[in-house]
Each structure stands twice: as C-alpha cells, then as structure tokens.
Tab-separated table of C-alpha atoms in Angstrom:
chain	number	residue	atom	x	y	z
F	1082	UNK	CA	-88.003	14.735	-6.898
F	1083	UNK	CA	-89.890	17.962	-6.599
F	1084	UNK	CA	-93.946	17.740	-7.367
F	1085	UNK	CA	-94.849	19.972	-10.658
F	1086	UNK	CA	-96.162	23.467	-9.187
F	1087	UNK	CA	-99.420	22.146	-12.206
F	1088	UNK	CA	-99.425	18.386	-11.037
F	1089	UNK	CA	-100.127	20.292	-7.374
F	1090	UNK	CA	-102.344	22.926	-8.340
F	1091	UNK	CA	-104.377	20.611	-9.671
F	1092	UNK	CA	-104.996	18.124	-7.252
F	1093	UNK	CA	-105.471	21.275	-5.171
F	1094	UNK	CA	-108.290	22.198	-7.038
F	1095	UNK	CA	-109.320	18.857	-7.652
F	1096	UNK	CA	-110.130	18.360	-3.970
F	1097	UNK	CA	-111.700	21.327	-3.418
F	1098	UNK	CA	-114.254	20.749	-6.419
F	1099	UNK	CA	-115.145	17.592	-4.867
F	1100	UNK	CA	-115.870	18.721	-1.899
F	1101	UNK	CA	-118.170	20.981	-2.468
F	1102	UNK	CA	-119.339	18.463	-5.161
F	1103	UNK	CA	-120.609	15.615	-2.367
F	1104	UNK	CA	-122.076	18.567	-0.598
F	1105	UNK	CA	-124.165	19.346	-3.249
F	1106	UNK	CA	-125.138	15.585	-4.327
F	1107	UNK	CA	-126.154	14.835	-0.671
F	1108	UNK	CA	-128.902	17.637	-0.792
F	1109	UNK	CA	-129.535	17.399	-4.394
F	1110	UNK	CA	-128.474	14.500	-5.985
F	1111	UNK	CA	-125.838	13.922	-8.135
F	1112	UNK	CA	-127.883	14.621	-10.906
F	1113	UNK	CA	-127.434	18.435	-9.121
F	1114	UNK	CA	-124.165	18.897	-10.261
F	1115	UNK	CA	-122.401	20.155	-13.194
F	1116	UNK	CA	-119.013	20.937	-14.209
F	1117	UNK	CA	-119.953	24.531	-15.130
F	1118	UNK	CA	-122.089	25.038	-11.397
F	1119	UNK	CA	-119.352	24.000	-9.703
F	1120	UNK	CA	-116.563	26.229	-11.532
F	1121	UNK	CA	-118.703	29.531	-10.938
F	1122	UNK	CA	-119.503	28.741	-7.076
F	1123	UNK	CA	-115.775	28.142	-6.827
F	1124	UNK	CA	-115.126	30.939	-8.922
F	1125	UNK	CA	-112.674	28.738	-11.119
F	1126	UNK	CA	-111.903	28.096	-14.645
F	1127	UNK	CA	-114.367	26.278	-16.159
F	1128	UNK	CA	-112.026	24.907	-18.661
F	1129	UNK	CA	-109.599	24.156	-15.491
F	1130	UNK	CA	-112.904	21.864	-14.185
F	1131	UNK	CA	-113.709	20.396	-17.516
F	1132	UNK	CA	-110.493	19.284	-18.116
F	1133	UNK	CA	-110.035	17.219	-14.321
F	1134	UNK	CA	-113.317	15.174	-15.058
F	1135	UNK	CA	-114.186	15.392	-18.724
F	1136	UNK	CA	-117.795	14.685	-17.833
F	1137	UNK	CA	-120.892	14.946	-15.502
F	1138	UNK	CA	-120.540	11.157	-15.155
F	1139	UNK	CA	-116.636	11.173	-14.190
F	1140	UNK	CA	-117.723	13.851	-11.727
F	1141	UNK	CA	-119.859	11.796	-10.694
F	1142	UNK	CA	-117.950	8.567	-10.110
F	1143	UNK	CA	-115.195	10.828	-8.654
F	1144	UNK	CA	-117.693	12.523	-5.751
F	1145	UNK	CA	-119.030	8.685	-5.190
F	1146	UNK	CA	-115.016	8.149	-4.398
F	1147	UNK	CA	-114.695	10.825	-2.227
F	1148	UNK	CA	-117.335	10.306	-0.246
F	1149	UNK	CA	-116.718	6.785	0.271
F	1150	UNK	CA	-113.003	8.323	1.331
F	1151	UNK	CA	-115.061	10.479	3.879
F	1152	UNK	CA	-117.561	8.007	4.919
F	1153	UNK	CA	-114.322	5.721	6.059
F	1154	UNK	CA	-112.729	8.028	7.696
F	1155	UNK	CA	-115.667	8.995	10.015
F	1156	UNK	CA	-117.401	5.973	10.593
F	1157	UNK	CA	-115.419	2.206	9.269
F	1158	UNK	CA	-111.982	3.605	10.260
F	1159	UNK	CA	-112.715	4.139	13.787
F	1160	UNK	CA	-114.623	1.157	14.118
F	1161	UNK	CA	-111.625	-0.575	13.475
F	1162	UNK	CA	-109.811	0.404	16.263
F	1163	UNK	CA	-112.387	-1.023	18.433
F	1164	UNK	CA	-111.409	-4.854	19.570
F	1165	UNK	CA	-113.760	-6.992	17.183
F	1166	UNK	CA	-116.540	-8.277	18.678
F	1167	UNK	CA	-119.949	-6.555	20.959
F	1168	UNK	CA	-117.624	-3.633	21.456
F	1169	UNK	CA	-117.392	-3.441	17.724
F	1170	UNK	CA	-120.596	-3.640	16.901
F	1171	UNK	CA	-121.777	-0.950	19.372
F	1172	UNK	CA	-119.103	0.659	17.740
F	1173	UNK	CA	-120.138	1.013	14.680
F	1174	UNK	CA	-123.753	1.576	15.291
F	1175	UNK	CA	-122.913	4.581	17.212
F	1176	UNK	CA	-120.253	5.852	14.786
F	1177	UNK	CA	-123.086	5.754	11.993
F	1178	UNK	CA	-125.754	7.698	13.569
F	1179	UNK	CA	-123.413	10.268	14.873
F	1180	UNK	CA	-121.581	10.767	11.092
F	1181	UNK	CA	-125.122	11.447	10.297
F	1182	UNK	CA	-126.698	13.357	13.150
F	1183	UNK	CA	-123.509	15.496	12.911
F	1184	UNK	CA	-124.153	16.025	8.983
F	1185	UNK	CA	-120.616	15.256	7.558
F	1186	UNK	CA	-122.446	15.801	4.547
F	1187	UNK	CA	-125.230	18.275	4.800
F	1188	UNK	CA	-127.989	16.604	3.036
F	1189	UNK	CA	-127.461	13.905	5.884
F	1190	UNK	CA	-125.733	10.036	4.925
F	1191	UNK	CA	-124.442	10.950	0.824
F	1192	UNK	CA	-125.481	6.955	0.219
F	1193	UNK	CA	-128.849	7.080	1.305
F	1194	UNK	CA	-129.819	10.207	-0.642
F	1195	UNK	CA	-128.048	9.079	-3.731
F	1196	UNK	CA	-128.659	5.673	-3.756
F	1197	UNK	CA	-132.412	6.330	-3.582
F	1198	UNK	CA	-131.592	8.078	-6.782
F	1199	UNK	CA	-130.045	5.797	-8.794
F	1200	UNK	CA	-131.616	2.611	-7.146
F	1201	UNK	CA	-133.703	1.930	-10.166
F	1202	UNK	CA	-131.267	3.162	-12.841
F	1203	UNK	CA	-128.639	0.823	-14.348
F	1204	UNK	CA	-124.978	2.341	-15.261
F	1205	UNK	CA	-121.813	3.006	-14.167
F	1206	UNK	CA	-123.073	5.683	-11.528
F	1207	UNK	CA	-125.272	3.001	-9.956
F	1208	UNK	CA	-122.850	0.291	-9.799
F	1209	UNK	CA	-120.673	2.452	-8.140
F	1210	UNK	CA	-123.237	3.622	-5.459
F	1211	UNK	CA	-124.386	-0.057	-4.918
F	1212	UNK	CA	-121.182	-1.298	-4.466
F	1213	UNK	CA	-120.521	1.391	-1.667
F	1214	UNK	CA	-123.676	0.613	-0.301
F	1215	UNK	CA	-123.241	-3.627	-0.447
F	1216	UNK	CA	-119.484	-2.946	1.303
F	1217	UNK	CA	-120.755	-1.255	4.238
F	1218	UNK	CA	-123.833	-3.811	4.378
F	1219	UNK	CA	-121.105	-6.391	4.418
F	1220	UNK	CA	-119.240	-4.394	7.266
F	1221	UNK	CA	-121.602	-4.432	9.744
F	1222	UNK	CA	-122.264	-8.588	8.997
F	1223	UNK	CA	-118.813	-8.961	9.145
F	1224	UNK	CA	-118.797	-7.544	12.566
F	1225	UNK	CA	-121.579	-9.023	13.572
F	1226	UNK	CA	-120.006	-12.381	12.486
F	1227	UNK	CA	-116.906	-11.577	14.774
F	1228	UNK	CA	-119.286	-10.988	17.563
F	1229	UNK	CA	-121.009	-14.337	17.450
F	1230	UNK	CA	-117.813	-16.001	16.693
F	1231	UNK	CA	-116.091	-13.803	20.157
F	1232	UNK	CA	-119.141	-15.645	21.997
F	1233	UNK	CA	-120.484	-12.393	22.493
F	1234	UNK	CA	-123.740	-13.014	21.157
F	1235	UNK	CA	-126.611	-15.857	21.580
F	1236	UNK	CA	-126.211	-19.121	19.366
F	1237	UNK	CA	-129.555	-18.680	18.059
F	1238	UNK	CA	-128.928	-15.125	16.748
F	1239	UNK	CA	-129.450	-15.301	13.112
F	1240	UNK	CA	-126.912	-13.007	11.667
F	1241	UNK	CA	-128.347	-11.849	8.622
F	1242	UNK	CA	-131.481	-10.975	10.083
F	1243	UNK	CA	-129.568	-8.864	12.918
F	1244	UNK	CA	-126.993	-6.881	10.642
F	1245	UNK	CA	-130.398	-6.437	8.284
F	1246	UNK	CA	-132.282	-4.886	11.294
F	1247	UNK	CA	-129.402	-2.815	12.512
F	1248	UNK	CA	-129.027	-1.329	9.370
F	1249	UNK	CA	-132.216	-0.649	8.782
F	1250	UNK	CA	-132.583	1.492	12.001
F	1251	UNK	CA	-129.891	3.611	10.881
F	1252	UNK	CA	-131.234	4.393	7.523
F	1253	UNK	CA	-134.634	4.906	9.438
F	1254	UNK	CA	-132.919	7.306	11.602
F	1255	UNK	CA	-131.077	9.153	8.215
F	1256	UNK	CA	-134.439	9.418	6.401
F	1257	UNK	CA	-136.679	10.623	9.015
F	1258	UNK	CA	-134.219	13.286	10.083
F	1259	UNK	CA	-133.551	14.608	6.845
F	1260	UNK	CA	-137.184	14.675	6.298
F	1261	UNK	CA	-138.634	16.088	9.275
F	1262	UNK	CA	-136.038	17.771	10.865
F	1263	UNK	CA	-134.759	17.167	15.056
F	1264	UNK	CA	-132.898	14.869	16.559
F	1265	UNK	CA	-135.471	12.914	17.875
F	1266	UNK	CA	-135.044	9.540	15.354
F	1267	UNK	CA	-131.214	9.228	16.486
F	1268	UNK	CA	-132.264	8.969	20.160
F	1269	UNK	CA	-135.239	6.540	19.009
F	1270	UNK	CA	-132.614	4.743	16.597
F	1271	UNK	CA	-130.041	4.404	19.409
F	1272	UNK	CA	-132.591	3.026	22.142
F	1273	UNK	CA	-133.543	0.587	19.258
F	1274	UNK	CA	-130.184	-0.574	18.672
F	1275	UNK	CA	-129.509	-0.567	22.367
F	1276	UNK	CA	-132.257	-2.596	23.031
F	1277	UNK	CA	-131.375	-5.429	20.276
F	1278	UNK	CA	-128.172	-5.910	21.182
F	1279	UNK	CA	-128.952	-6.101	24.641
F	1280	UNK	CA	-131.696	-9.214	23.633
F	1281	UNK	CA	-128.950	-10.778	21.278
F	1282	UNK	CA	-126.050	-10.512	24.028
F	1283	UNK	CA	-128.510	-12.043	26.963
C-alpha cells in the first residue's frame, strides 16, 4: 500500500531532528537540548517538533535510542562478524576506540558524556542511559566469555576483572581525549589493550 506523503514527511523530519539532537547531547548534554533549539537550527516548525516528541524528556529517550542505533552500527555490529573468540575481542576493542577517535558523535562516545550526567540522577532518562551502558558492559564479557570458552585465553584469567579493565581503558581513552585534545590516549589505550591481551592469551 502506498506510505502517507505525512506518515513520510515525518519520519523524515523525525530523523533529521535526532540527529542533530545526539550531536548536541554528546557536547552538551542532553540537558542541552530543547524542542524549540532544535526547530530554529533546523529551521522547522516548532509545532511540527513539538508534536513528534511532546517533551524534552521524550526527546530525550528518543536521542538515547538513536544513538544506541548508531553506536551498533559502528562498533557491536561489526564485531559480530568477527568469528567469536581472541579475534573478537580484539575486535571490539579496536572498533571502540576508533568510533571514538573518529568522533561519530562530536562530543566523543554519546554514553560517556551523558551518562556522567545522569549517573547520579534517578528517572526514566537515567535508566535508559544505564541500561545502554550495562548492555555494552555485558558485550564485551560476553566476548570475553567466548574467548576463554574458544581456549583462547589462560584458565586463570578472571573474566570480570579483564572485560572491567578493558573497558576501562577505553573510557580512559574517551575522557582524556575529549578533555585534552590529540590522539595520543588512543595510541596509549591501544598499546594497553594490546599488551593485556597478549598476557591473557600467553
């Protein structure tokens, strides 16, 4: 059946707000944006924006969405495609730090600026960016898991402890980046990550 020219439009429009929408929130938060901001960068209707989200906190929830969507597609989905195990792993590791080096999202990696954000708040916005943020923590156990399991790794790695620790480098790498500027805490983060994998495969 054909698609309403409105029905179109609108998720037309709807995409494009949101884009520019996790642009914004990785730089200045989420708290940054409004529905009336983004409809007069855009040059849009305002009432057109109001009525897609209703609210700063559905335009919110929506840019968490769409940067998960993002997020996927540059760094889990490719990851996939890698045979699970050490290959995997180093995978994903290098995925991460390049979706960030290469600023998907200008403000570098949208969770780690917004989650430090919210972190202490409680509500629907937080939830949200926690459970983002617990999924991808699971990720990379899961794959570390699947290493161990492939033999790839030593018996007496302890896999929270490494999927912690690779983690952590990555958000290391993110923060001082964004911070200081350079590239310089990628190519520390990557020797780092080199390194420990290298002890936990030996």
């Amino acid at each position: 059946m054909p698609v309403d020219g409105r029905v179109a439009r609108g998720d037309a429009t709807r995409r494009i707000v949101l884009r520019r929408a996790v642009d914004i929130a990785s730089v200045e938060g989420l708290e940054g944006l409004s529905l009336g901001r983004l409809a007069t960068e855009l040059e849009l209707s305002k009432s057109g924006v109001f009525a897609l989200f209703g609210s700063k906190e559905e335009l919110q929830l929506a840019a968490i969405e769409t940067a998960s969507a993002i997020f996927a597609e540059n760094v889990v989905g490719p990851t996939k495609e890698v045979e699970p195990g050490i290959a995997r792993l180093r995978a994903l590791c290098a995925n991460w730090l390049d979706y960030s080096e290469r600023r998907v999202f200008p403000g570098g990696c949208f969770f780690y600026n917004t989650g430090a954000e919210f972190d202490a708040r409680t509500g629907r916005v937080h939830d949200a960016l926690a459970n983002a943020s617990r999924a991808f923590a699971e990720f990379i156990r899961t794959a570390v898991v699947e290493a161990k399991k492939a033999g790839h790794l030593r018996e007496s790695v302890e896999v929270n402890r490494l999927a912690f620790e690779l983690h952590a480098l990555g958000r290391a790498a993110n923060a001082d980046s964004v911070m200081f500027g350079g590239t310089e805490p990628y190519a520390l983060a990557r020797a780092a990550i080199t390194a420990r994998l290298d002890d936990a495969t030996s």
